[in-house]
Tab-separated table of C-alpha atoms in Angstrom:
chain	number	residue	atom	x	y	z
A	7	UNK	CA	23.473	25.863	35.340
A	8	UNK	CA	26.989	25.016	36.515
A	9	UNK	CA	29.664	26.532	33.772
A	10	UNK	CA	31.458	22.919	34.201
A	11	UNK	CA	28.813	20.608	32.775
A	12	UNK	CA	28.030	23.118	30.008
A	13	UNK	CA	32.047	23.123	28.990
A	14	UNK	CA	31.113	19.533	29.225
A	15	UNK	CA	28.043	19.040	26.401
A	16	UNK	CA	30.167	21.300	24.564
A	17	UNK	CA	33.113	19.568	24.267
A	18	UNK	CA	30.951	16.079	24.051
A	19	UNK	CA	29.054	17.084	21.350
A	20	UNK	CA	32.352	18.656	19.166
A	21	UNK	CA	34.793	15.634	19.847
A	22	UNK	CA	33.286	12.198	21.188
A	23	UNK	CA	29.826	12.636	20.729
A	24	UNK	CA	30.519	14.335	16.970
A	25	UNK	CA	27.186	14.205	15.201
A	26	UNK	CA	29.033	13.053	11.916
A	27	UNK	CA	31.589	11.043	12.641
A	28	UNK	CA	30.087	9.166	15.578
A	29	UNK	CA	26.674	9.399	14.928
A	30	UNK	CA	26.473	9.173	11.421
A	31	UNK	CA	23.824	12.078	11.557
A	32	UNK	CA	24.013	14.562	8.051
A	33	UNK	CA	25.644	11.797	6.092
A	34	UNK	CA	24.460	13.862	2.949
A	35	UNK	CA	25.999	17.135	3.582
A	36	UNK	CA	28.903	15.702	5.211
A	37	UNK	CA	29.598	13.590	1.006
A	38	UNK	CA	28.221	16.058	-0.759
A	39	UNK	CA	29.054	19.567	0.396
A	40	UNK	CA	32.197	18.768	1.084
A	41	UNK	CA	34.452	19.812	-2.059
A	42	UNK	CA	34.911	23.082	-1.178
A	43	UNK	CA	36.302	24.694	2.091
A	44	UNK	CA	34.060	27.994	1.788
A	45	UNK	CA	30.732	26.133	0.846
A	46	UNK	CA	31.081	23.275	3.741
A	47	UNK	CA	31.339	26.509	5.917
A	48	UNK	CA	28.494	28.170	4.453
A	49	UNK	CA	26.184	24.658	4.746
A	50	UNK	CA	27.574	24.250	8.523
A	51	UNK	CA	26.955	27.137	9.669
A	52	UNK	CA	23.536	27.461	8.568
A	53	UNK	CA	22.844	23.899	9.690
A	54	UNK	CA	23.925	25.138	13.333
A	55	UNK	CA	21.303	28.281	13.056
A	56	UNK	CA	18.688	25.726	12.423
A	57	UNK	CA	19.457	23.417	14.940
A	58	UNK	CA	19.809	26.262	17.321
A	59	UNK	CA	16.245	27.491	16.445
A	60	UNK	CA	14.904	23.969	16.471
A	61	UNK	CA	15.688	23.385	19.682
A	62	UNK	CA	14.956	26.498	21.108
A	63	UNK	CA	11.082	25.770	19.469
A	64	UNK	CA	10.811	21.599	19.981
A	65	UNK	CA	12.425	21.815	23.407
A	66	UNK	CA	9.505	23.776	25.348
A	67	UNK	CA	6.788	22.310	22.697
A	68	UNK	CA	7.700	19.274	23.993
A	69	UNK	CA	8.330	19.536	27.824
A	70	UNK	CA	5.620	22.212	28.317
A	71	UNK	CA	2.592	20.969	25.816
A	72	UNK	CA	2.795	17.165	24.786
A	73	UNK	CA	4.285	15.528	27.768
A	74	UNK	CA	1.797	17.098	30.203
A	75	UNK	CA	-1.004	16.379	28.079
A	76	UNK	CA	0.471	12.411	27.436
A	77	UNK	CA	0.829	13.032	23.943
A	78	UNK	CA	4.292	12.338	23.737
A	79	UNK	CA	4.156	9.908	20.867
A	80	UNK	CA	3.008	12.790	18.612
A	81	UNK	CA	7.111	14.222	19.197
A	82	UNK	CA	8.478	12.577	15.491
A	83	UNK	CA	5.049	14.261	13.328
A	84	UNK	CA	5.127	17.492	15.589
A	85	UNK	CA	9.179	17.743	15.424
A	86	UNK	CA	9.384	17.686	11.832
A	87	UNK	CA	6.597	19.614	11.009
A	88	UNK	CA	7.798	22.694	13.386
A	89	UNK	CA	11.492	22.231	11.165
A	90	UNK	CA	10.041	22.437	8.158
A	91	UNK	CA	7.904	25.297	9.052
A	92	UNK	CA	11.125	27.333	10.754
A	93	UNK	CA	12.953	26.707	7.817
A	94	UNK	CA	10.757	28.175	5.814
A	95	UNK	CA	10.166	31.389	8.223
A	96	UNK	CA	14.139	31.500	8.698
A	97	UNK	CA	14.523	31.872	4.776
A	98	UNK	CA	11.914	34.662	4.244
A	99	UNK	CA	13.064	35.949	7.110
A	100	UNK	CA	16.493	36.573	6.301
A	101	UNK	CA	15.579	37.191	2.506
A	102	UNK	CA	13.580	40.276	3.797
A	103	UNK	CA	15.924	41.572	6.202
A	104	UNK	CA	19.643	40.203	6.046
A	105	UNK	CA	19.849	40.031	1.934
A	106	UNK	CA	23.513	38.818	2.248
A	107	UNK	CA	23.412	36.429	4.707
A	108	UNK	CA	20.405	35.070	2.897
A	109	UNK	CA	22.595	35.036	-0.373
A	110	UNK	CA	25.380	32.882	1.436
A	111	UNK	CA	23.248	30.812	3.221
A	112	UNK	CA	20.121	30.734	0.800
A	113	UNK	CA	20.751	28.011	-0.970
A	114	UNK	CA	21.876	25.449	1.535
A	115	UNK	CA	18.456	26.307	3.533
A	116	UNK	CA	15.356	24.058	2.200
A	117	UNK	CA	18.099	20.922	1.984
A	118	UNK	CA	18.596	21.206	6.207
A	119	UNK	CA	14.664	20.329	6.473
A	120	UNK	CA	15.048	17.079	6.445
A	121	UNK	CA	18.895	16.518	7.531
A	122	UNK	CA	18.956	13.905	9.897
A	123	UNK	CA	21.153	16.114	12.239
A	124	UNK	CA	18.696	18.697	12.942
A	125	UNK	CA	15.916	16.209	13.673
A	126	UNK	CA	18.061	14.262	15.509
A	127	UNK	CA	19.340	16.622	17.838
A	128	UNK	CA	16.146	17.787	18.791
A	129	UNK	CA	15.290	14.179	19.567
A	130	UNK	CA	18.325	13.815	21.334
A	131	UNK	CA	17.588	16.435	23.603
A	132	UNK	CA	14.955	14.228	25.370
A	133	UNK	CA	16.470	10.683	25.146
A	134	UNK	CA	20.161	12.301	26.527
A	135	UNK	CA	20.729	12.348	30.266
A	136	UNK	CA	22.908	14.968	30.666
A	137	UNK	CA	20.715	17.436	29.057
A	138	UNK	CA	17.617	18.428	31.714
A	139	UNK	CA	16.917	21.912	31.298
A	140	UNK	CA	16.360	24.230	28.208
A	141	UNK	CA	20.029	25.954	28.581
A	142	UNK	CA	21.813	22.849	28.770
A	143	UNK	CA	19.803	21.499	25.763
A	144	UNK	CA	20.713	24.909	23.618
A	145	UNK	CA	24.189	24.561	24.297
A	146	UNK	CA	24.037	20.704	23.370
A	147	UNK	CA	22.361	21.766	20.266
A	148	UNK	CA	25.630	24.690	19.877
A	149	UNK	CA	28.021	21.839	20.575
A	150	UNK	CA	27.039	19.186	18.306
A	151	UNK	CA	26.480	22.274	15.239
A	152	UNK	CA	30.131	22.909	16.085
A	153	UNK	CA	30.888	19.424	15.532
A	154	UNK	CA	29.327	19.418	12.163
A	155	UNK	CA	31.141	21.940	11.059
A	156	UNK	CA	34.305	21.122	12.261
A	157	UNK	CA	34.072	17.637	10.594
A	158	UNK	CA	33.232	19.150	7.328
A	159	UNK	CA	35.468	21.697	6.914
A	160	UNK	CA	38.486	18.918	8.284
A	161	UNK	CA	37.010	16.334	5.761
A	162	UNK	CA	36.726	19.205	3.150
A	163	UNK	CA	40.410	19.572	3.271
A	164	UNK	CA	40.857	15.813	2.980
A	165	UNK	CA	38.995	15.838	-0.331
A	166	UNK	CA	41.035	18.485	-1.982
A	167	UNK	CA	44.139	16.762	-1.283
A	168	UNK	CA	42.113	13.869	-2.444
A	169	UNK	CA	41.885	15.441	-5.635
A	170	UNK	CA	44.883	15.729	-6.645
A	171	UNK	CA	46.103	12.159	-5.913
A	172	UNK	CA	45.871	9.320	-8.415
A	173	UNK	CA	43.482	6.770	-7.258
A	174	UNK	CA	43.110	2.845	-7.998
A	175	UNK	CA	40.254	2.894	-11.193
A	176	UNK	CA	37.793	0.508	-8.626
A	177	UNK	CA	38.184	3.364	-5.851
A	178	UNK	CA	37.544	6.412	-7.877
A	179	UNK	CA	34.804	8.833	-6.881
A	180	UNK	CA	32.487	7.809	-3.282
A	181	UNK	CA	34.400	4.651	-2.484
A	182	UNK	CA	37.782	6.812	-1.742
A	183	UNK	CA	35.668	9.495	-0.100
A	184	UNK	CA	33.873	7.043	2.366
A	185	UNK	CA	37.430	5.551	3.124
A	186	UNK	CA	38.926	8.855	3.575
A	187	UNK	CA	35.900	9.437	5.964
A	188	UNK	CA	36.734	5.780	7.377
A	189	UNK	CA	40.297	7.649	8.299
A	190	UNK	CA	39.001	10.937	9.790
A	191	UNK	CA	36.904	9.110	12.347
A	192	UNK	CA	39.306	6.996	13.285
A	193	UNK	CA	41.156	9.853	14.465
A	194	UNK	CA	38.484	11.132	16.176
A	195	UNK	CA	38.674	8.209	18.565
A	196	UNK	CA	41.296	9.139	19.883
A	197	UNK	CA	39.195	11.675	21.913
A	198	UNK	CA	37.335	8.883	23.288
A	199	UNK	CA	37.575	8.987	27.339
A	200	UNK	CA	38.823	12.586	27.045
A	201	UNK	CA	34.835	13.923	28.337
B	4	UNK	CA	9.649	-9.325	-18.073
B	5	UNK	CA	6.254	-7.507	-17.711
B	6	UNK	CA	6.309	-4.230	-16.558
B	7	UNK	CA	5.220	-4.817	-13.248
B	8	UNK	CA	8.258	-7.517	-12.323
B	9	UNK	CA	10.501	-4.963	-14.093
B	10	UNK	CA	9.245	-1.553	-11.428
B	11	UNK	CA	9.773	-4.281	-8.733
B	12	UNK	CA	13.045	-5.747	-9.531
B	13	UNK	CA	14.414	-2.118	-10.762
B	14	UNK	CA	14.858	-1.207	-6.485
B	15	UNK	CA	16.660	-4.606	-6.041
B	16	UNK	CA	19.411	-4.743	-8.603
B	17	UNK	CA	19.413	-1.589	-10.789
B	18	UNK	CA	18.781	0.956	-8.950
B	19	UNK	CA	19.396	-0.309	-5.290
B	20	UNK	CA	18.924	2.434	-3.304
B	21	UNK	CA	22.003	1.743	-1.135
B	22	UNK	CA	24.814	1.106	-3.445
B	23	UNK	CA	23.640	2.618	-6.575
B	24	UNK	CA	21.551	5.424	-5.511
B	25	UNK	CA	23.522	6.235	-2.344
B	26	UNK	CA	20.881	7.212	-0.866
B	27	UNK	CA	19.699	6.495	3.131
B	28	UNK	CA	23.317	6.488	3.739
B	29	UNK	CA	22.519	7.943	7.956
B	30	UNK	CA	20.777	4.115	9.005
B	31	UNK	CA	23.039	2.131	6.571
B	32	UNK	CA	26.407	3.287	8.597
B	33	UNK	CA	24.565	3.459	11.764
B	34	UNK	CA	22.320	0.984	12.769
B	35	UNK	CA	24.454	-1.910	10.994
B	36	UNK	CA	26.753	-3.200	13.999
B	37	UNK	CA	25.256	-6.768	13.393
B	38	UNK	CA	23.088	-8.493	10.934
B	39	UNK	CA	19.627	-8.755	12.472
B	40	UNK	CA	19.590	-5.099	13.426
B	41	UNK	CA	20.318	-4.161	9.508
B	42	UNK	CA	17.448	-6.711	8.965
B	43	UNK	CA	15.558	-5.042	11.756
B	44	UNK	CA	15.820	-1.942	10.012
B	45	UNK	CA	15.610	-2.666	6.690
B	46	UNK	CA	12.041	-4.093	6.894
B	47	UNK	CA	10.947	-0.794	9.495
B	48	UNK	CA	11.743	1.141	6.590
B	49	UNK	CA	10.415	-1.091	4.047
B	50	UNK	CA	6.907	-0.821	5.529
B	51	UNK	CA	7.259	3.057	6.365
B	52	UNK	CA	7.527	3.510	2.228
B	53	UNK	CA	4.915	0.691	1.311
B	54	UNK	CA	2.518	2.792	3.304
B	55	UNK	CA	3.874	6.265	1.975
B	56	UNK	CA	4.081	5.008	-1.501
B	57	UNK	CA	0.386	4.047	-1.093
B	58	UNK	CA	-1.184	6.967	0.343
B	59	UNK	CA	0.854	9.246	-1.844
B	60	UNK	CA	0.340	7.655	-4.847
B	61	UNK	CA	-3.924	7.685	-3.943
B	62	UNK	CA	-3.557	11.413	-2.695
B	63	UNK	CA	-1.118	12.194	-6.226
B	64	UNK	CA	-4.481	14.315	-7.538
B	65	UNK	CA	-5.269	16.290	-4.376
B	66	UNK	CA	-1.963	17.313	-3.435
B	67	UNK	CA	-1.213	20.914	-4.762
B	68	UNK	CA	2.407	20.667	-6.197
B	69	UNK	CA	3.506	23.809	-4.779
B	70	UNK	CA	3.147	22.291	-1.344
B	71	UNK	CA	4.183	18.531	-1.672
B	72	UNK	CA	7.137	18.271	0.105
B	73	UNK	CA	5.725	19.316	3.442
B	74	UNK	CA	2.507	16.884	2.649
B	75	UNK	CA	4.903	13.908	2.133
B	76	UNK	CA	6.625	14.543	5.314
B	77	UNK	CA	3.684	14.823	7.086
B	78	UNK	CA	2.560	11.420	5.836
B	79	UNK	CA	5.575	9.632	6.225
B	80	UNK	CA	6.251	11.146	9.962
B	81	UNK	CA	2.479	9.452	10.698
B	82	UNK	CA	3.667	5.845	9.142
B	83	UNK	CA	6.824	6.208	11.092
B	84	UNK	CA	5.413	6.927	13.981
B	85	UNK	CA	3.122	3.931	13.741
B	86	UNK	CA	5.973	1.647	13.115
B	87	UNK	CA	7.673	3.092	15.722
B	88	UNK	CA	4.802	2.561	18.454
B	89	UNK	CA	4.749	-1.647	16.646
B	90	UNK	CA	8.474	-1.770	17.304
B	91	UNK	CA	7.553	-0.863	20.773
B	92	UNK	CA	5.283	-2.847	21.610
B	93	UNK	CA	6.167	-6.349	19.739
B	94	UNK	CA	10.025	-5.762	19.214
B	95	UNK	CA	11.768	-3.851	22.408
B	96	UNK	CA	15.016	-5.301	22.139
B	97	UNK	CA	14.656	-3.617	18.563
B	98	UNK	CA	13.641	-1.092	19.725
B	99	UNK	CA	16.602	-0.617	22.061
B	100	UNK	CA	19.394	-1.260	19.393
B	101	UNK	CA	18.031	0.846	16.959
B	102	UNK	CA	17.346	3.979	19.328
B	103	UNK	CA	16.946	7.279	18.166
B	104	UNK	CA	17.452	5.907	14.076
B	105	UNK	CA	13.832	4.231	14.326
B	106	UNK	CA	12.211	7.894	14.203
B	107	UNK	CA	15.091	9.256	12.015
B	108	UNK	CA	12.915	7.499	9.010
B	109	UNK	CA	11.380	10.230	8.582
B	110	UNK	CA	14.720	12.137	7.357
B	111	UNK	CA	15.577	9.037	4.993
B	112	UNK	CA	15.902	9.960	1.706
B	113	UNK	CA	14.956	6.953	0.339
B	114	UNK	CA	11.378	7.487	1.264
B	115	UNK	CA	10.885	11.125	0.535
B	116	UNK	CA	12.816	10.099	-2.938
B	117	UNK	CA	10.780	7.360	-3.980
B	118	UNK	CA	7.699	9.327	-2.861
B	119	UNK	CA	8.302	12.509	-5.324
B	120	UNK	CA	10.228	10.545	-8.110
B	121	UNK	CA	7.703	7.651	-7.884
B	122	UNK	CA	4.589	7.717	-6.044
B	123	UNK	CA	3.703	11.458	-6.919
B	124	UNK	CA	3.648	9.913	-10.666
B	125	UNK	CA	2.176	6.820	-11.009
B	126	UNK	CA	-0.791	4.621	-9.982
B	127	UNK	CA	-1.325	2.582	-6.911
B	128	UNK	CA	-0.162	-0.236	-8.025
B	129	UNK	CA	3.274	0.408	-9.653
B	130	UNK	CA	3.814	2.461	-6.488
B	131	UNK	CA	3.482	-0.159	-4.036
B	132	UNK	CA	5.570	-2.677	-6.483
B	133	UNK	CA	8.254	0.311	-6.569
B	134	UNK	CA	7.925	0.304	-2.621
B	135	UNK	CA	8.483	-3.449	-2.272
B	136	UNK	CA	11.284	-3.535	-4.323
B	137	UNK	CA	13.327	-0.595	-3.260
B	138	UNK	CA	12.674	-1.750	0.750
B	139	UNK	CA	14.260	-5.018	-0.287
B	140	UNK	CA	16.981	-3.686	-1.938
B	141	UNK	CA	17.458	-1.217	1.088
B	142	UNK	CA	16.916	-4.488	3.444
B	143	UNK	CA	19.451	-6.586	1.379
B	144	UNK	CA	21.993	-3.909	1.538
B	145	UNK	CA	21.789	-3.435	5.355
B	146	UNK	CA	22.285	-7.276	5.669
B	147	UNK	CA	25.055	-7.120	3.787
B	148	UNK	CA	26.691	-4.356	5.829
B	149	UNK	CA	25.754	-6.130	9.028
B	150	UNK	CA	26.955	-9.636	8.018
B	151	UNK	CA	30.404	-7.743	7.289
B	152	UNK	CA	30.837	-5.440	10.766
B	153	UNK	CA	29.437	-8.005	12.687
B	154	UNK	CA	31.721	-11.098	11.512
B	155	UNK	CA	34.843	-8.952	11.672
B	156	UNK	CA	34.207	-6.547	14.453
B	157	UNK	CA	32.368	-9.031	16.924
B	158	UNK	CA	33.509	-12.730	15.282
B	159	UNK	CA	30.071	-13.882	15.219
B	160	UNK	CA	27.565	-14.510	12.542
B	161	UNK	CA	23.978	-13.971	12.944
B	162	UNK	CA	23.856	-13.260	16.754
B	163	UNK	CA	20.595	-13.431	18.043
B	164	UNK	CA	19.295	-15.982	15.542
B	165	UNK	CA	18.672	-19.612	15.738
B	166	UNK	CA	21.830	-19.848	13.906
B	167	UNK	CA	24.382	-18.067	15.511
B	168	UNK	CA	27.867	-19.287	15.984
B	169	UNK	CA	31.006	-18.165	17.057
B	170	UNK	CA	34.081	-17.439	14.554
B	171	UNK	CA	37.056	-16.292	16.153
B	172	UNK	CA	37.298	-15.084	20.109
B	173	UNK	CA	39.586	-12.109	19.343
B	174	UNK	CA	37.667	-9.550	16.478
B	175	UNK	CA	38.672	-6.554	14.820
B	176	UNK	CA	36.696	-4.145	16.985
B	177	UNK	CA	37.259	-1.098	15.067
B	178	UNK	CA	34.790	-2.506	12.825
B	179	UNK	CA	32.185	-2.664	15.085
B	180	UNK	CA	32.976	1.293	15.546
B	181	UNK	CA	32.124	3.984	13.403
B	182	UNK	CA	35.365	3.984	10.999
B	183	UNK	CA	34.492	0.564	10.676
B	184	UNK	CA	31.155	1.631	8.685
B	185	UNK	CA	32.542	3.867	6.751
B	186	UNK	CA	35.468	1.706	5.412
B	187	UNK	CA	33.307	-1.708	4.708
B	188	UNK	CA	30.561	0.631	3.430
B	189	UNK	CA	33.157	2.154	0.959
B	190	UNK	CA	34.334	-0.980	-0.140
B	191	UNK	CA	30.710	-2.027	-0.493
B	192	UNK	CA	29.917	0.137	-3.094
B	193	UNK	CA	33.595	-0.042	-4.958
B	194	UNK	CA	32.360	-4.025	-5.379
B	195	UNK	CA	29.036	-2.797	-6.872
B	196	UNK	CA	31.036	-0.355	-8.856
B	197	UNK	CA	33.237	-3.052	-10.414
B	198	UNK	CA	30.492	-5.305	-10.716
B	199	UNK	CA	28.008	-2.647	-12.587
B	200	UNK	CA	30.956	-2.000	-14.854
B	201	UNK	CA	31.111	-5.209	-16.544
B	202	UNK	CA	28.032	-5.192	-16.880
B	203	UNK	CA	28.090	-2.324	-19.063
B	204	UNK	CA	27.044	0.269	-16.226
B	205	UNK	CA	28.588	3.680	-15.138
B	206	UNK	CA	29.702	3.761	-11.884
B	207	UNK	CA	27.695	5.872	-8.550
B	208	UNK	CA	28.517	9.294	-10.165
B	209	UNK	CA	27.077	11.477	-7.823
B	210	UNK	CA	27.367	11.685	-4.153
B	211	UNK	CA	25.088	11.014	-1.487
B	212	UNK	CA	21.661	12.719	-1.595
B	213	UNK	CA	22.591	14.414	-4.610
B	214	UNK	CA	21.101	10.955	-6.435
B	215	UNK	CA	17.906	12.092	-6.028
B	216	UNK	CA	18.151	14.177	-9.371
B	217	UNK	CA	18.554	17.243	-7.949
B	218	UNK	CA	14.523	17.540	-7.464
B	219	UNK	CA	13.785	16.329	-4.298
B	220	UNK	CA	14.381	19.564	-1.721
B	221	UNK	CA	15.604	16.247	0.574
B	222	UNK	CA	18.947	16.614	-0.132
B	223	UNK	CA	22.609	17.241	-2.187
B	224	UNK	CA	23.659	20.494	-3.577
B	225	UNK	CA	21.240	20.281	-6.691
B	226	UNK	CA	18.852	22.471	-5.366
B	227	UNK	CA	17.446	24.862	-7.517
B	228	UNK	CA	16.700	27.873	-5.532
């Protein structure tokens, strides 16, 4: 693993590849965890243990037991079904052992199952060309958690100023927030070219 | 109306699981960069929750409640994949513009919604009505959103039909893009705010996932721990 290309998923997955605001992947979180600074950290940063974990399990499920065997077409059942079960170990896990990480994070846990972010990275592990080893597909996985969480906890401070702004009756409530959204990924295309 | 015309028309005007539910809201601002691939997957997901809301709704009495969740995933991740492997095989150039979203079904609220708020609680038939309305809503929606991007960010209308034609050499590209999505899906749902007002309707209160009533472990900040 070359230092370079690593530096290079990194970067990808926080600015031009951003698993929000280019992807549209954890739509849900992204509208409606975002009020508050501290609990769009909280929900990022356990979304980016999960994805971590998900691809360190998927990844060598799927490159050591169902492509040799030609049952690749099993990846969406057996990809979910290994998420669903880590979440669940990751939460009794912590409960038992970590009590206040479990008491920050708790909460936001059972909703990551099925947020398109984590599922999708691990499928985008395998349909990606730069990634083609199990590093460079943990650090894509670090990369594109970090890009979660940096577009919530920007977006999160968009809201609150949102807040406190008087806003045409028709564009009250989601409409404003998906326009604000319109505006924070248009600024994130200015990064395009940069990787 | 009979009740069976009312379950089925409920997912198409009332409670359209785009702009009134807000729910699904990953495909609707990804895959809709023209108007057949909205179409495209509008009716992939359509069939994914006829055959969910089917099996779910025969399997309602065997399925212990304390592990539903998981059993609903695991059916709908089958259906998808089988729609996946038909897309495949009779659809590639479908295939190729919807990408990694085709198996993202699975994570689609809509499905896993309709499937513990519907199907878990009502018989076959009601369930499979409730599926064929909400997919067309869902489908109608995504058309929508396509038509929009696609005759603003590319100029055409319809590309890839029979009746494709060409409006204006020199588009707004940035429509095409993904602010583009969020803006004309933002100004979407303000029209079906304004609409649903005079008609004596609240607006989308709640954001997101967080429609699903705060039961379904899918989604929002509802959760009960």
């Amino acid at each position: 693993m070359d230092i370079g290309k690593i530096l290079t998923i990194l970067l990808a997955g926080i600015t031009t590849d951003n698993m929000v605001l280019s992807k549209f992947m954890g739509i849900c979180p992204f509208l409606g965890v975002s009020k508050k600074i501290n609990t769009a950290l909280s929900m990022s940063v356990a979304v980016i243990f999960v994805m971590l974990m998900a691809t360190a399990a998927t990844y060598p499920i799927y490159s050591g037991l169902l492509e040799p065997n030609g049952l690749g077409y099993l990846q969406t059942v057996v990809f979910i079904l290994i998420i669903a079960a880590l979440v669940q170990l990751v939460e009794i896990v912590l409960k038992r052992f970590i009590p206040p990480l479990y008491s920050a994070l708790g909460i936001y846990l059972p909703l990551i199952t099925t947020n398109c972010a984590v599922l999708g990275i691990t499928l985008l592990n395998f349909t990606d060309a730069r990634i083609t080893n199990y590093g460079e597909a943990l650090f894509n996985a670090l990369g594109s958690g970090l890009g979660f969480l940096i577009a919530m906890v920007l977006f999160a401070g968009v809201r609150g100023r949102l807040e406190e702004s008087s806003i045409p009756e028709s564009l009250q409530g989601l409409p404003i927030t998906l326009i604000s959204a319109a505006i924070v990924s248009l600024s994130f295309l200015g990064f395009a070219g940069i990787v | 109306m009979s009740d069976n015309m009312k379950v089925l028309t409920n997912g198409i005007v009332k409670e359209n699981p785009t702009l009134r539910l807000v729910l699904g809201t990953c495909p609707t601002l990804a895959v809709t960069t023209s108007a057949l691939n909205g179409i495209g997957m509008g009716v992939a997901a359509t069939l994914v929750l006829i055959c969910s809301n089917l099996t779910i709704s025969l399997l309602r009495k065997v399925i212990p409640d304390r592990v539903r969740i998981p059993a609903f995933i695991t059916v709908i991740a089958g259906f998808v994949t089988v729609v996946q492997m038909l897309v495949k095989a009779f659809a590639p150039a479908l295939n190729n513009s919807l990408g990694i979203y085709l198996p993202l079904i699975v994570v689609n609220c809509i499905i896993l919604a309709r499937a513990e708020m519907f199907a878990s609680k009502n018989r076959v038939w009601p369930s499979v009505l409730d599926a064929v309305g909400m997919g067309i809503g869902f489908t109608i929606a995504l058309f929508l959103m396509g038509f929009i991007r696609e005759l603003i960010g590319g100029g055409t209308v319809l590309a890839g039909t029979p009746l494709s034609f060409t409006v204006t050499k020199t588009p707004m590209l940035v429509m095409l893009l993904p602010p583009g999505g969020f803006f004309v899906f933002g100004i979407l749902v303000a029209i079906s705010n304004k609409i649903s007002k005079r008609m004596g309707k609240k607006p989308v209160e709640k954001l997101g996932c967080e429609g699903c009533h705060g039961d379904c472990a899918a989604c929002g900040e509802g959760e009960r721990t």
